[in-house]
mmCIF file of C-alpha atoms and ligand atoms in Angstrom:
data_model
loop_
_atom_site.group_PDB
_atom_site.id
_atom_site.type_symbol
_atom_site.label_atom_id
_atom_site.label_comp_id
_atom_site.label_asym_id
_atom_site.label_seq_id
_atom_site.Cartn_x
_atom_site.Cartn_y
_atom_site.Cartn_z
ATOM 1 C CA MET L 1 12.182 16.509 15.477
ATOM 2 C CA PRO L 2 8.416 15.363 13.741
ATOM 3 C CA SER L 3 6.224 17.955 14.769
ATOM 4 C CA GLU L 4 2.763 17.415 16.219
ATOM 5 C CA THR L 5 1.124 17.998 12.728
ATOM 6 C CA ALA L 6 3.356 15.625 10.940
ATOM 7 C CA THR L 7 1.473 13.267 9.047
ATOM 8 C CA PRO L 8 1.635 9.886 11.005
ATOM 9 C CA ALA L 9 4.213 7.224 9.389
ATOM 10 C CA PRO L 10 1.790 5.256 7.098
ATOM 11 C CA HIS L 11 0.892 1.706 7.898
ATOM 12 C CA LEU L 12 2.248 -0.935 5.122
ATOM 13 C CA HIS L 13 -1.085 -2.905 4.976
ATOM 14 C CA ASP L 14 -2.726 0.899 4.060
ATOM 15 C CA LEU L 15 -1.311 0.821 0.796
ATOM 16 C CA THR L 16 -2.034 -0.477 -2.572
ATOM 17 C CA ARG L 17 1.227 -2.008 -4.452
ATOM 18 C CA PRO L 18 0.740 0.674 -6.768
ATOM 19 C CA ALA L 19 1.033 3.282 -3.296
ATOM 20 C CA LEU L 20 3.916 1.106 -2.003
ATOM 21 C CA GLY L 21 5.808 1.730 -5.199
ATOM 22 C CA ALA L 22 5.124 5.344 -4.962
ATOM 23 C CA LEU L 23 6.697 5.774 -1.206
ATOM 24 C CA LEU L 24 9.616 3.058 -2.250
ATOM 25 C CA ALA L 25 10.311 5.351 -5.258
ATOM 26 C CA ASP L 26 10.712 8.788 -3.556
ATOM 27 C CA TRP L 27 13.351 6.895 -1.314
ATOM 28 C CA GLY L 28 15.331 5.606 -5.075
ATOM 29 C CA PHE L 29 13.819 1.927 -4.800
ATOM 30 C CA GLY L 30 13.037 0.623 -7.292
ATOM 31 C CA ALA L 31 9.524 -2.042 -8.215
ATOM 32 C CA TYR L 32 11.952 -4.875 -7.693
ATOM 33 C CA HIS L 33 12.022 -4.102 -3.800
ATOM 34 C CA ARG L 34 8.439 -2.684 -3.795
ATOM 35 C CA ASP L 35 7.606 -6.397 -4.832
ATOM 36 C CA LEU L 36 9.910 -8.098 -2.563
ATOM 37 C CA LEU L 37 8.361 -6.231 0.693
ATOM 38 C CA TRP L 38 5.130 -7.065 -1.147
ATOM 39 C CA THR L 39 5.465 -10.441 -1.220
ATOM 40 C CA GLY L 40 7.055 -10.656 2.525
ATOM 41 C CA LEU L 41 3.866 -8.546 3.348
ATOM 42 C CA TYR L 42 0.888 -11.011 1.613
ATOM 43 C CA ARG L 43 2.761 -14.377 0.824
ATOM 44 C CA GLN L 44 4.642 -15.236 3.708
ATOM 45 C CA ARG L 45 2.309 -12.714 5.602
ATOM 46 C CA ALA L 46 5.207 -11.113 7.645
ATOM 47 C CA GLU L 47 4.514 -9.557 10.580
ATOM 48 C CA SER L 48 7.742 -7.976 11.370
ATOM 49 C CA LEU L 49 10.008 -6.391 8.473
ATOM 50 C CA ASP L 50 12.348 -8.134 10.496
ATOM 51 C CA THR L 51 11.124 -11.496 8.873
ATOM 52 C CA VAL L 52 10.911 -10.405 5.251
ATOM 53 C CA GLU L 53 12.855 -12.095 2.997
ATOM 54 C CA GLY L 54 15.658 -10.616 1.142
ATOM 55 C CA LEU L 55 15.398 -6.557 2.255
ATOM 56 C CA ARG L 56 18.257 -4.499 1.071
ATOM 57 C CA PRO L 57 19.507 -3.386 4.846
ATOM 58 C CA ASP L 58 19.347 0.240 3.918
ATOM 59 C CA LEU L 59 15.203 0.013 2.981
ATOM 60 C CA ARG L 60 14.701 -1.817 5.966
ATOM 61 C CA THR L 61 15.978 0.497 7.793
ATOM 62 C CA ALA L 62 13.882 3.514 6.712
ATOM 63 C CA LEU L 63 10.975 0.988 6.220
ATOM 64 C CA THR L 64 11.562 0.662 10.145
ATOM 65 C CA GLU L 65 12.223 4.531 10.584
ATOM 66 C CA ARG L 66 9.209 6.273 8.135
ATOM 67 C CA THR L 67 6.616 3.115 8.655
ATOM 68 C CA ARG L 68 4.203 0.826 10.891
ATOM 69 C CA LEU L 69 3.713 -2.720 10.676
ATOM 70 C CA GLU L 70 1.943 -3.913 13.696
ATOM 71 C CA PRO L 71 -0.978 -5.764 14.066
ATOM 72 C CA LEU L 72 -3.671 -4.578 13.233
ATOM 73 C CA VAL L 73 -6.523 -6.655 14.360
ATOM 74 C CA ALA L 74 -6.373 -8.831 17.384
ATOM 75 C CA PRO L 75 -8.309 -11.939 18.713
ATOM 76 C CA HIS L 76 -10.450 -10.794 21.406
ATOM 77 C CA HIS L 77 -13.363 -13.240 21.582
ATOM 78 C CA GLU L 78 -14.409 -16.560 19.895
ATOM 79 C CA SER L 79 -16.671 -19.435 19.043
ATOM 80 C CA PHE L 80 -16.784 -22.239 17.346
ATOM 81 C CA SER L 81 -20.496 -23.459 15.659
ATOM 82 C CA SER L 82 -21.603 -27.232 17.107
ATOM 83 C CA ASP L 83 -21.012 -28.405 13.516
ATOM 84 C CA GLY L 84 -16.758 -26.859 13.913
ATOM 85 C CA LEU L 85 -17.572 -25.303 10.428
ATOM 86 C CA THR L 86 -18.042 -21.861 11.337
ATOM 87 C CA HIS L 87 -15.350 -20.078 13.445
ATOM 88 C CA LYS L 88 -16.536 -16.765 14.521
ATOM 89 C CA LEU L 89 -14.318 -14.158 15.473
ATOM 90 C CA LEU L 90 -14.796 -10.962 17.682
ATOM 91 C CA LEU L 91 -11.306 -8.612 16.756
ATOM 92 C CA ARG L 92 -10.081 -6.000 18.088
ATOM 93 C CA LEU L 93 -8.844 -3.288 17.115
ATOM 94 C CA ARG L 94 -6.005 -0.626 18.263
ATOM 95 C CA ASP L 95 -8.187 1.874 19.549
ATOM 96 C CA GLY L 96 -9.583 -0.586 21.381
ATOM 97 C CA GLN L 97 -13.106 -0.975 18.782
ATOM 98 C CA THR L 98 -14.526 -4.762 18.321
ATOM 99 C CA ILE L 99 -15.616 -6.013 14.782
ATOM 100 C CA GLU L 100 -16.779 -9.307 13.609
ATOM 101 C CA THR L 101 -15.085 -11.591 11.046
ATOM 102 C CA VAL L 102 -16.240 -15.486 9.891
ATOM 103 C CA LEU L 103 -14.526 -18.021 8.898
ATOM 104 C CA MET L 104 -16.358 -20.652 7.329
ATOM 105 C CA ARG L 105 -15.354 -24.110 5.988
ATOM 106 C CA PHE L 106 -17.328 -25.739 3.377
ATOM 107 C CA LYS L 107 -16.625 -28.496 1.312
ATOM 108 C CA GLY L 108 -12.906 -27.892 1.714
ATOM 109 C CA ARG L 109 -13.659 -24.434 0.403
ATOM 110 C CA ALA L 110 -12.701 -21.878 3.216
ATOM 111 C CA THR L 111 -15.062 -18.484 3.286
ATOM 112 C CA VAL L 112 -14.364 -15.408 5.234
ATOM 113 C CA CYS L 113 -17.012 -12.881 6.062
ATOM 114 C CA ILE L 114 -15.533 -9.339 6.924
ATOM 115 C CA SER L 115 -16.531 -6.083 8.260
ATOM 116 C CA THR L 116 -15.774 -2.886 6.469
ATOM 117 C CA GLN L 117 -16.958 -0.502 9.517
ATOM 118 C CA ALA L 118 -17.383 -0.236 13.432
ATOM 119 C CA GLY L 119 -20.744 -0.182 13.696
ATOM 120 C CA CYS L 120 -23.209 1.105 10.549
ATOM 121 C CA ALA L 121 -24.888 4.461 10.338
ATOM 122 C CA MET L 122 -27.412 3.042 7.982
ATOM 123 C CA GLY L 123 -29.766 1.507 11.627
ATOM 124 C CA CYS L 124 -31.885 -1.279 9.200
ATOM 125 C CA VAL L 125 -34.165 -2.392 12.319
ATOM 126 C CA PHE L 126 -33.337 -6.247 12.437
ATOM 127 C CA CYS L 127 -29.953 -5.953 12.204
ATOM 128 C CA ALA L 128 -27.719 -6.134 15.587
ATOM 129 C CA THR L 129 -24.594 -4.133 13.780
ATOM 130 C CA GLY L 130 -27.826 -1.400 13.088
ATOM 131 C CA GLN L 131 -28.993 -1.377 16.221
ATOM 132 C CA MET L 132 -25.259 -0.146 17.116
ATOM 133 C CA GLY L 133 -24.814 2.868 15.109
ATOM 134 C CA LEU L 134 -21.957 3.742 13.298
ATOM 135 C CA ALA L 135 -18.206 4.048 15.731
ATOM 136 C CA ARG L 136 -15.960 5.035 12.325
ATOM 137 C CA HIS L 137 -14.817 3.306 9.685
ATOM 138 C CA LEU L 138 -12.057 0.658 9.501
ATOM 139 C CA THR L 139 -8.810 1.953 7.356
ATOM 140 C CA PRO L 140 -7.919 -0.714 4.457
ATOM 141 C CA GLY L 141 -5.086 -2.264 6.580
ATOM 142 C CA GLU L 142 -7.711 -3.199 9.318
ATOM 143 C CA ILE L 143 -9.692 -4.837 6.771
ATOM 144 C CA VAL L 144 -7.052 -6.348 5.000
ATOM 145 C CA GLY L 145 -5.990 -7.614 8.702
ATOM 146 C CA GLN L 146 -9.137 -9.614 9.388
ATOM 147 C CA VAL L 147 -8.139 -11.656 5.812
ATOM 148 C CA LEU L 148 -4.894 -11.504 6.981
ATOM 149 C CA HIS L 149 -5.173 -13.185 10.355
ATOM 150 C CA VAL L 150 -8.291 -15.703 9.015
ATOM 151 C CA THR L 151 -5.452 -16.727 6.398
ATOM 152 C CA ARG L 152 -2.679 -17.534 9.243
ATOM 153 C CA ILE L 153 -5.619 -19.585 10.492
ATOM 154 C CA LEU L 154 -6.127 -21.777 7.825
ATOM 155 C CA ASP L 155 -2.512 -21.700 6.589
ATOM 156 C CA ALA L 156 -2.013 -24.065 10.166
ATOM 157 C CA SER L 157 -4.329 -26.728 8.617
ATOM 158 C CA GLY L 158 -2.632 -26.469 4.573
ATOM 159 C CA GLU L 159 -6.425 -24.984 4.079
ATOM 160 C CA SER L 160 -6.611 -22.173 1.802
ATOM 161 C CA LEU L 161 -9.169 -19.636 1.155
ATOM 162 C CA ARG L 162 -11.301 -18.537 -1.347
ATOM 163 C CA ASN L 163 -14.014 -16.593 -0.780
ATOM 164 C CA ILE L 164 -14.492 -13.239 0.720
ATOM 165 C CA VAL L 165 -18.141 -11.457 1.262
ATOM 166 C CA LEU L 166 -17.808 -8.297 2.540
ATOM 167 C CA MET L 167 -21.127 -9.134 4.669
ATOM 168 C CA GLY L 168 -19.726 -8.055 7.932
ATOM 169 C CA MET L 169 -20.525 -4.884 10.138
ATOM 170 C CA GLY L 170 -20.702 -2.016 8.228
ATOM 171 C CA GLU L 171 -22.016 -0.849 4.846
ATOM 172 C CA PRO L 172 -18.711 -1.113 2.692
ATOM 173 C CA LEU L 173 -20.045 2.087 0.046
ATOM 174 C CA HIS L 174 -20.628 4.336 3.130
ATOM 175 C CA ASN L 175 -16.693 3.676 3.830
ATOM 176 C CA TYR L 176 -16.069 3.442 -0.495
ATOM 177 C CA GLU L 177 -12.502 4.641 -0.356
ATOM 178 C CA HIS L 178 -10.972 2.659 1.888
ATOM 179 C CA THR L 179 -12.757 -0.864 0.857
ATOM 180 C CA LEU L 180 -11.918 -0.684 -2.480
ATOM 181 C CA ALA L 181 -8.400 -0.179 -1.935
ATOM 182 C CA ALA L 182 -8.649 -2.725 0.422
ATOM 183 C CA VAL L 183 -9.970 -5.141 -2.563
ATOM 184 C CA ASP L 184 -7.169 -3.552 -4.461
ATOM 185 C CA ILE L 185 -4.686 -4.832 -2.297
ATOM 186 C CA LEU L 186 -6.743 -7.990 -1.238
ATOM 187 C CA VAL L 187 -6.798 -9.330 -5.738
ATOM 188 C CA ASP L 188 -3.038 -7.994 -6.050
ATOM 189 C CA ALA L 189 -1.666 -10.825 -8.157
ATOM 190 C CA LEU L 190 1.637 -11.072 -6.458
ATOM 191 C CA GLY L 191 0.170 -11.413 -2.850
ATOM 192 C CA LEU L 192 -3.249 -12.870 -1.291
ATOM 193 C CA ALA L 193 -4.331 -13.046 -5.051
ATOM 194 C CA ILE L 194 -7.917 -13.518 -4.367
ATOM 195 C CA GLY L 195 -9.815 -13.664 -7.703
ATOM 196 C CA PRO L 196 -11.386 -10.742 -7.922
ATOM 197 C CA ARG L 197 -14.953 -12.884 -8.569
ATOM 198 C CA PHE L 198 -14.714 -14.725 -5.068
ATOM 199 C CA ILE L 199 -15.332 -11.684 -3.673
ATOM 200 C CA THR L 200 -18.547 -10.180 -3.321
ATOM 201 C CA LEU L 201 -19.658 -6.577 -1.770
ATOM 202 C CA SER L 202 -23.101 -6.476 0.056
ATOM 203 C CA THR L 203 -24.203 -2.993 -0.059
ATOM 204 C CA VAL L 204 -27.783 -1.654 1.916
ATOM 205 C CA GLY L 205 -27.609 0.350 -1.742
ATOM 206 C CA VAL L 206 -26.045 3.559 -1.907
ATOM 207 C CA VAL L 207 -26.796 4.427 -4.989
ATOM 208 C CA PRO L 208 -24.086 6.787 -5.570
ATOM 209 C CA GLY L 209 -21.778 4.162 -4.801
ATOM 210 C CA ILE L 210 -23.199 1.375 -6.909
ATOM 211 C CA ARG L 211 -22.500 4.501 -9.762
ATOM 212 C CA ARG L 212 -19.612 4.546 -8.741
ATOM 213 C CA LEU L 213 -18.526 1.029 -9.031
ATOM 214 C CA ALA L 214 -19.784 0.839 -11.869
ATOM 215 C CA ASP L 215 -18.358 2.881 -13.420
ATOM 216 C CA GLU L 216 -14.776 1.089 -12.732
ATOM 217 C CA GLU L 217 -12.628 -2.029 -13.610
ATOM 218 C CA ARG L 218 -13.035 -3.462 -10.563
ATOM 219 C CA PRO L 219 -15.078 -6.579 -11.037
ATOM 220 C CA VAL L 220 -16.182 -8.122 -7.698
ATOM 221 C CA GLN L 221 -19.666 -9.655 -7.467
ATOM 222 C CA LEU L 222 -21.741 -6.927 -6.446
ATOM 223 C CA ALA L 223 -24.734 -7.545 -3.800
ATOM 224 C CA VAL L 224 -27.597 -5.571 -2.875
ATOM 225 C CA SER L 225 -29.818 -5.870 0.191
ATOM 226 C CA LEU L 226 -33.811 -5.466 -1.096
ATOM 227 C CA HIS L 227 -35.935 -7.132 1.582
ATOM 228 C CA GLY L 228 -38.457 -4.794 0.252
ATOM 229 C CA ALA L 229 -40.076 -4.213 -3.216
ATOM 230 C CA THR L 230 -42.003 -0.854 -2.378
ATOM 231 C CA ASP L 231 -40.904 2.290 -0.962
ATOM 232 C CA ALA L 232 -43.241 1.941 2.259
ATOM 233 C CA GLU L 233 -42.451 -1.597 2.882
ATOM 234 C CA ARG L 234 -38.428 -1.596 2.388
ATOM 235 C CA ALA L 235 -38.388 2.062 4.356
ATOM 236 C CA ALA L 236 -40.204 0.443 7.310
ATOM 237 C CA LEU L 237 -36.874 -2.488 7.093
ATOM 238 C CA VAL L 238 -33.695 -0.214 5.734
ATOM 239 C CA PRO L 239 -34.004 3.468 6.371
ATOM 240 C CA ALA L 240 -31.512 3.970 3.997
ATOM 241 C CA GLY L 241 -34.629 3.166 1.431
ATOM 242 C CA ARG L 242 -35.796 7.133 1.998
ATOM 243 C CA ARG L 243 -32.147 8.264 0.557
ATOM 244 C CA TRP L 244 -32.328 6.890 -2.013
ATOM 245 C CA PRO L 245 -35.639 5.189 -3.828
ATOM 246 C CA LEU L 246 -36.553 1.776 -5.319
ATOM 247 C CA ASP L 247 -37.065 3.863 -8.642
ATOM 248 C CA GLU L 248 -33.489 5.374 -8.269
ATOM 249 C CA LEU L 249 -31.766 2.212 -6.783
ATOM 250 C CA MET L 250 -33.025 0.309 -9.615
ATOM 251 C CA ASP L 251 -32.142 2.568 -12.152
ATOM 252 C CA ALA L 252 -28.466 2.362 -10.684
ATOM 253 C CA CYS L 253 -28.789 -1.420 -10.865
ATOM 254 C CA ARG L 254 -29.406 -1.418 -14.262
ATOM 255 C CA TYR L 255 -27.137 1.000 -14.889
ATOM 256 C CA TYR L 256 -23.888 -1.499 -13.214
ATOM 257 C CA ILE L 257 -25.412 -4.240 -14.871
ATOM 258 C CA ALA L 258 -24.993 -2.994 -18.574
ATOM 259 C CA ARG L 259 -21.575 -1.384 -18.112
ATOM 260 C CA ARG L 260 -20.090 -4.134 -16.387
ATOM 261 C CA GLY L 261 -21.923 -6.934 -17.456
ATOM 262 C CA ARG L 262 -22.817 -8.868 -14.546
ATOM 263 C CA ARG L 263 -25.470 -9.638 -12.684
ATOM 264 C CA ILE L 264 -26.610 -9.065 -9.742
ATOM 265 C CA PHE L 265 -27.697 -10.501 -5.752
ATOM 266 C CA PHE L 266 -30.737 -9.071 -4.696
ATOM 267 C CA GLU L 267 -30.882 -10.247 -0.899
ATOM 268 C CA TRP L 268 -34.050 -10.652 0.974
ATOM 269 C CA THR L 269 -34.163 -11.135 4.728
ATOM 270 C CA LEU L 270 -37.533 -13.292 5.242
ATOM 271 C CA ILE L 271 -39.166 -12.191 8.707
ATOM 272 C CA GLU L 272 -42.199 -14.292 9.014
ATOM 273 C CA GLY L 273 -45.864 -11.937 7.710
ATOM 274 C CA ARG L 274 -43.147 -8.639 7.403
ATOM 275 C CA ASN L 275 -41.985 -9.447 3.640
ATOM 276 C CA ASP L 276 -42.559 -13.313 3.291
ATOM 277 C CA THR L 277 -46.231 -13.452 1.852
ATOM 278 C CA ALA L 278 -47.039 -14.600 -2.137
ATOM 279 C CA GLU L 279 -47.727 -10.659 -2.654
ATOM 280 C CA HIS L 280 -44.635 -9.657 -1.537
ATOM 281 C CA ALA L 281 -43.154 -12.609 -3.275
ATOM 282 C CA HIS L 282 -45.095 -10.973 -6.789
ATOM 283 C CA THR L 283 -43.889 -7.158 -5.813
ATOM 284 C CA LEU L 284 -40.835 -8.463 -5.915
ATOM 285 C CA GLY L 285 -41.317 -10.789 -9.407
ATOM 286 C CA ARG L 286 -42.551 -7.482 -10.783
ATOM 287 C CA LEU L 287 -39.624 -5.328 -9.374
ATOM 288 C CA LEU L 288 -36.715 -8.112 -11.077
ATOM 289 C CA GLY L 289 -38.657 -9.774 -13.866
ATOM 290 C CA GLY L 290 -36.449 -9.542 -16.857
ATOM 291 C CA MET L 291 -33.223 -7.927 -14.759
ATOM 292 C CA ASP L 292 -29.797 -9.876 -14.949
ATOM 293 C CA ALA L 293 -30.667 -10.969 -11.286
ATOM 294 C CA HIS L 294 -30.556 -13.601 -9.070
ATOM 295 C CA VAL L 295 -32.481 -13.046 -5.065
ATOM 296 C CA ASN L 296 -30.679 -14.709 -1.954
ATOM 297 C CA VAL L 297 -33.813 -15.697 0.134
ATOM 298 C CA ILE L 298 -31.952 -15.702 3.801
ATOM 299 C CA PRO L 299 -34.404 -16.362 7.129
ATOM 300 C CA LEU L 300 -33.783 -14.152 9.749
ATOM 301 C CA ASN L 301 -31.195 -14.682 12.142
ATOM 302 C CA PRO L 302 -33.848 -12.606 15.687
ATOM 303 C CA THR L 303 -31.352 -10.282 17.743
ATOM 304 C CA VAL L 304 -32.540 -8.995 20.400
ATOM 305 C CA GLY L 305 -32.892 -5.379 19.332
ATOM 306 C CA TYR L 306 -35.909 -6.360 17.312
ATOM 307 C CA ASP L 307 -39.443 -8.694 17.797
ATOM 308 C CA GLY L 308 -39.606 -10.389 14.401
ATOM 309 C CA GLY L 309 -38.942 -14.004 13.106
ATOM 310 C CA PRO L 310 -37.664 -16.286 10.431
ATOM 311 C CA SER L 311 -39.635 -17.503 8.346
ATOM 312 C CA THR L 312 -41.530 -20.957 7.817
ATOM 313 C CA ALA L 313 -39.787 -23.324 5.495
ATOM 314 C CA PRO L 314 -42.843 -23.695 3.376
ATOM 315 C CA ALA L 315 -43.098 -20.053 3.239
ATOM 316 C CA VAL L 316 -39.445 -19.794 1.553
ATOM 317 C CA ARG L 317 -40.377 -22.502 0.014
ATOM 318 C CA ALA L 318 -43.929 -20.821 -1.740
ATOM 319 C CA PHE L 319 -42.056 -17.455 -2.011
ATOM 320 C CA GLN L 320 -39.257 -19.098 -4.075
ATOM 321 C CA ASP L 321 -42.303 -20.225 -6.966
ATOM 322 C CA VAL L 322 -43.954 -17.174 -7.263
ATOM 323 C CA LEU L 323 -40.291 -15.653 -8.221
ATOM 324 C CA THR L 324 -39.984 -18.877 -10.785
ATOM 325 C CA THR L 325 -42.922 -17.710 -12.412
ATOM 326 C CA TYR L 326 -41.581 -13.987 -12.816
ATOM 327 C CA GLY L 327 -38.102 -16.077 -14.011
ATOM 328 C CA VAL L 328 -36.520 -14.818 -11.591
ATOM 329 C CA PRO L 329 -33.886 -17.417 -10.593
ATOM 330 C CA SER L 330 -33.444 -17.750 -6.398
ATOM 331 C CA THR L 331 -31.469 -19.875 -3.973
ATOM 332 C CA VAL L 332 -31.193 -19.762 0.074
ATOM 333 C CA ARG L 333 -28.694 -18.937 2.053
ATOM 334 C CA GLN L 334 -29.031 -20.396 5.517
ATOM 335 C CA ARG L 335 -27.153 -18.295 7.796
ATOM 336 C CA ARG L 336 -24.691 -20.044 9.367
ATOM 337 C CA GLY L 337 -23.402 -20.725 12.826
ATOM 338 C CA ILE L 338 -27.050 -19.140 14.070
ATOM 339 C CA ASP L 339 -26.071 -21.159 17.649
ATOM 340 C CA ILE L 340 -22.830 -18.915 17.719
ATOM 341 C CA ASP L 341 -24.788 -15.649 16.984
ATOM 342 C CA ALA L 342 -22.597 -15.612 13.798
ATOM 343 C CA GLY L 343 -25.368 -12.734 12.079
ATOM 344 C CA CYS L 344 -23.711 -9.748 11.586
ATOM 345 C CA GLY L 345 -23.372 -8.053 14.482
ATOM 346 C CA GLN L 346 -24.698 -10.098 16.616
ATOM 347 C CA LEU L 347 -21.286 -11.567 18.088
ATOM 348 C CA LYS L 348 -20.225 -8.387 19.533
ATOM 349 C CA ALA L 349 -23.859 -7.598 21.247
ATOM 350 C CA GLU L 350 -24.044 -10.209 22.978
ATOM 351 C CA VAL L 351 -20.786 -10.094 23.986
ATOM 352 C CA GLU L 352 -21.112 -6.231 25.720
ATOM 353 C CA ARG L 353 -24.231 -7.459 27.052
ATOM 354 C CA ARG L 354 -22.810 -10.073 29.093
ATOM 355 C CA THR L 355 -19.778 -8.222 29.953
ATOM 356 C CA ARG L 356 -21.801 -5.473 31.222
ATOM 357 C CA ARG L 357 -23.556 -7.551 33.382
ATOM 358 C CA SER L 358 -20.391 -9.924 34.042
ATOM 359 C CA LEU L 359 -21.807 -13.157 32.793
ATOM 360 C CA PRO L 360 -19.613 -15.553 31.445
ATOM 361 C CA ILE L 361 -19.865 -15.368 27.647
ATOM 362 C CA ALA L 362 -20.818 -19.076 26.099
ATOM 363 C CA PRO L 363 -18.424 -20.598 24.278
HETATM 364 N N1 SAH S 1 -24.470 -3.595 5.032
HETATM 365 C C1 SAH S 1 -23.769 -4.323 3.987
HETATM 366 C C2 SAH S 1 -23.686 -5.597 4.322
HETATM 367 C C3 SAH S 1 -23.066 -6.172 6.028
HETATM 368 S S1 SAH S 1 -24.875 -6.820 6.112
HETATM 369 C C4 SAH S 1 -25.563 -4.766 3.597
HETATM 370 O O1 SAH S 1 -26.618 -4.573 3.822
HETATM 371 O O2 SAH S 1 -26.297 -5.301 2.369
HETATM 372 C C5 SAH S 1 -24.889 -8.740 4.940
HETATM 373 C C6 SAH S 1 -26.220 -8.963 4.939
HETATM 374 O O3 SAH S 1 -26.605 -9.521 6.322
HETATM 375 C C7 SAH S 1 -27.522 -8.004 4.413
HETATM 376 O O4 SAH S 1 -28.134 -8.502 3.482
HETATM 377 C C8 SAH S 1 -28.399 -8.003 5.652
HETATM 378 O O5 SAH S 1 -29.267 -7.252 5.370
HETATM 379 C C9 SAH S 1 -28.162 -9.112 6.213
HETATM 380 N N2 SAH S 1 -28.610 -9.235 7.961
HETATM 381 C C10 SAH S 1 -28.600 -8.670 8.744
HETATM 382 N N3 SAH S 1 -29.039 -8.656 9.734
HETATM 383 C C11 SAH S 1 -29.470 -10.141 9.616
HETATM 384 C C12 SAH S 1 -30.026 -11.200 10.423
HETATM 385 N N4 SAH S 1 -30.537 -10.877 11.651
HETATM 386 N N5 SAH S 1 -30.996 -11.766 9.633
HETATM 387 C C13 SAH S 1 -30.521 -12.073 8.410
HETATM 388 N N6 SAH S 1 -30.010 -10.922 7.778
HETATM 389 C C14 SAH S 1 -29.104 -10.284 8.162
HETATM 390 FE FE1 SF4 S 2 -25.415 -1.832 8.143
HETATM 391 FE FE2 SF4 S 2 -26.152 -3.461 6.063
HETATM 392 FE FE3 SF4 S 2 -26.759 -3.730 9.008
HETATM 393 FE FE4 SF4 S 2 -27.968 -2.181 7.512
HETATM 394 S S1 SF4 S 2 -27.701 -4.272 7.219
HETATM 395 S S2 SF4 S 2 -27.131 -1.962 9.649
HETATM 396 S S3 SF4 S 2 -26.841 -1.923 6.426
HETATM 397 S S4 SF4 S 2 -24.545 -3.277 7.857
#
């Protein structure tokens, strides 16, 4: 009889290939069996051990008795943008928490935006997820499960997934171990084989996490959410800015660029009148000038809990023009699927509001 304190059976989608190999090696099965199981999990996208082809019966029995392989995410609510290109999913975890995953199809290339936490502890004032607070970290399997879920959707229409952005709910570097284990699973060449440079990890600026990432061999793309270029202005939007001030953050970013030899993307959500004037652009230009940096400006997607609005198109252009004078390149990123609440945390917030008021949920 297993005791109540016994470690629960591991979920197979929580394990990197080396970790799976170590588990199987303990039972006397070598790399051949590990890789057969791995390709079953990630190439065949098996949802049960019964459908993994070629497993030795004694291994199948051991796995059935000592591991788990149930789906970790299940559809709870979904909606499509009016152009049909953005498919927003609210997925339910096994404990009832819900998280957002957004599948975007653009010019034959699919991108998925995934969550790393249920909620977020960082409290950025304009962000629907920040307005909820943190419920819990996601496990590696729950992070990978979102990708498997959309991969099955794409499989059905013969499409494939190219980009993954860790820009859904949560702060990836606040859930460092699980997020990076998930990245290792996603890039594994025998499995989903997503190119590491097609994975973008976006952080609010968790300095110890950026430094740690700089020292590791995980060639993902790093994006840092800035939104303010002085400590006072940034902290008003991003409370985490008080914990990790800009001088520490920029030092960590320079360290990352030097160690990894990679540019960093800086995200700047443009909020009318708050951080979108020429003066703001000059301050940002001075902060980033001379660095290997690229700025993504994103007009605010308004949320119920915040009274700011998006910058106008001329203000966005003027902001970019100032950055250009400092030699800082920038791109405007529209938050796609605004008509279906496809901003971070917004679908969950809307579904919960409507459920509370027993209103129908918009398609
Ligand atoms: N926690 C990480 C990743 C998730 S948020 C981070 O903050 O970087 C991904 C991006 O969406 C961040 O740049 C965030 O500031 C931005 N964002 C959040 N809510 C938004 C909104 N309502 N409108 C525009 N951008 C938003
Ligand atoms: Fe968290 Fe990112 Fe939202 Fe800030 S913007 S609250 S860090 S998810």
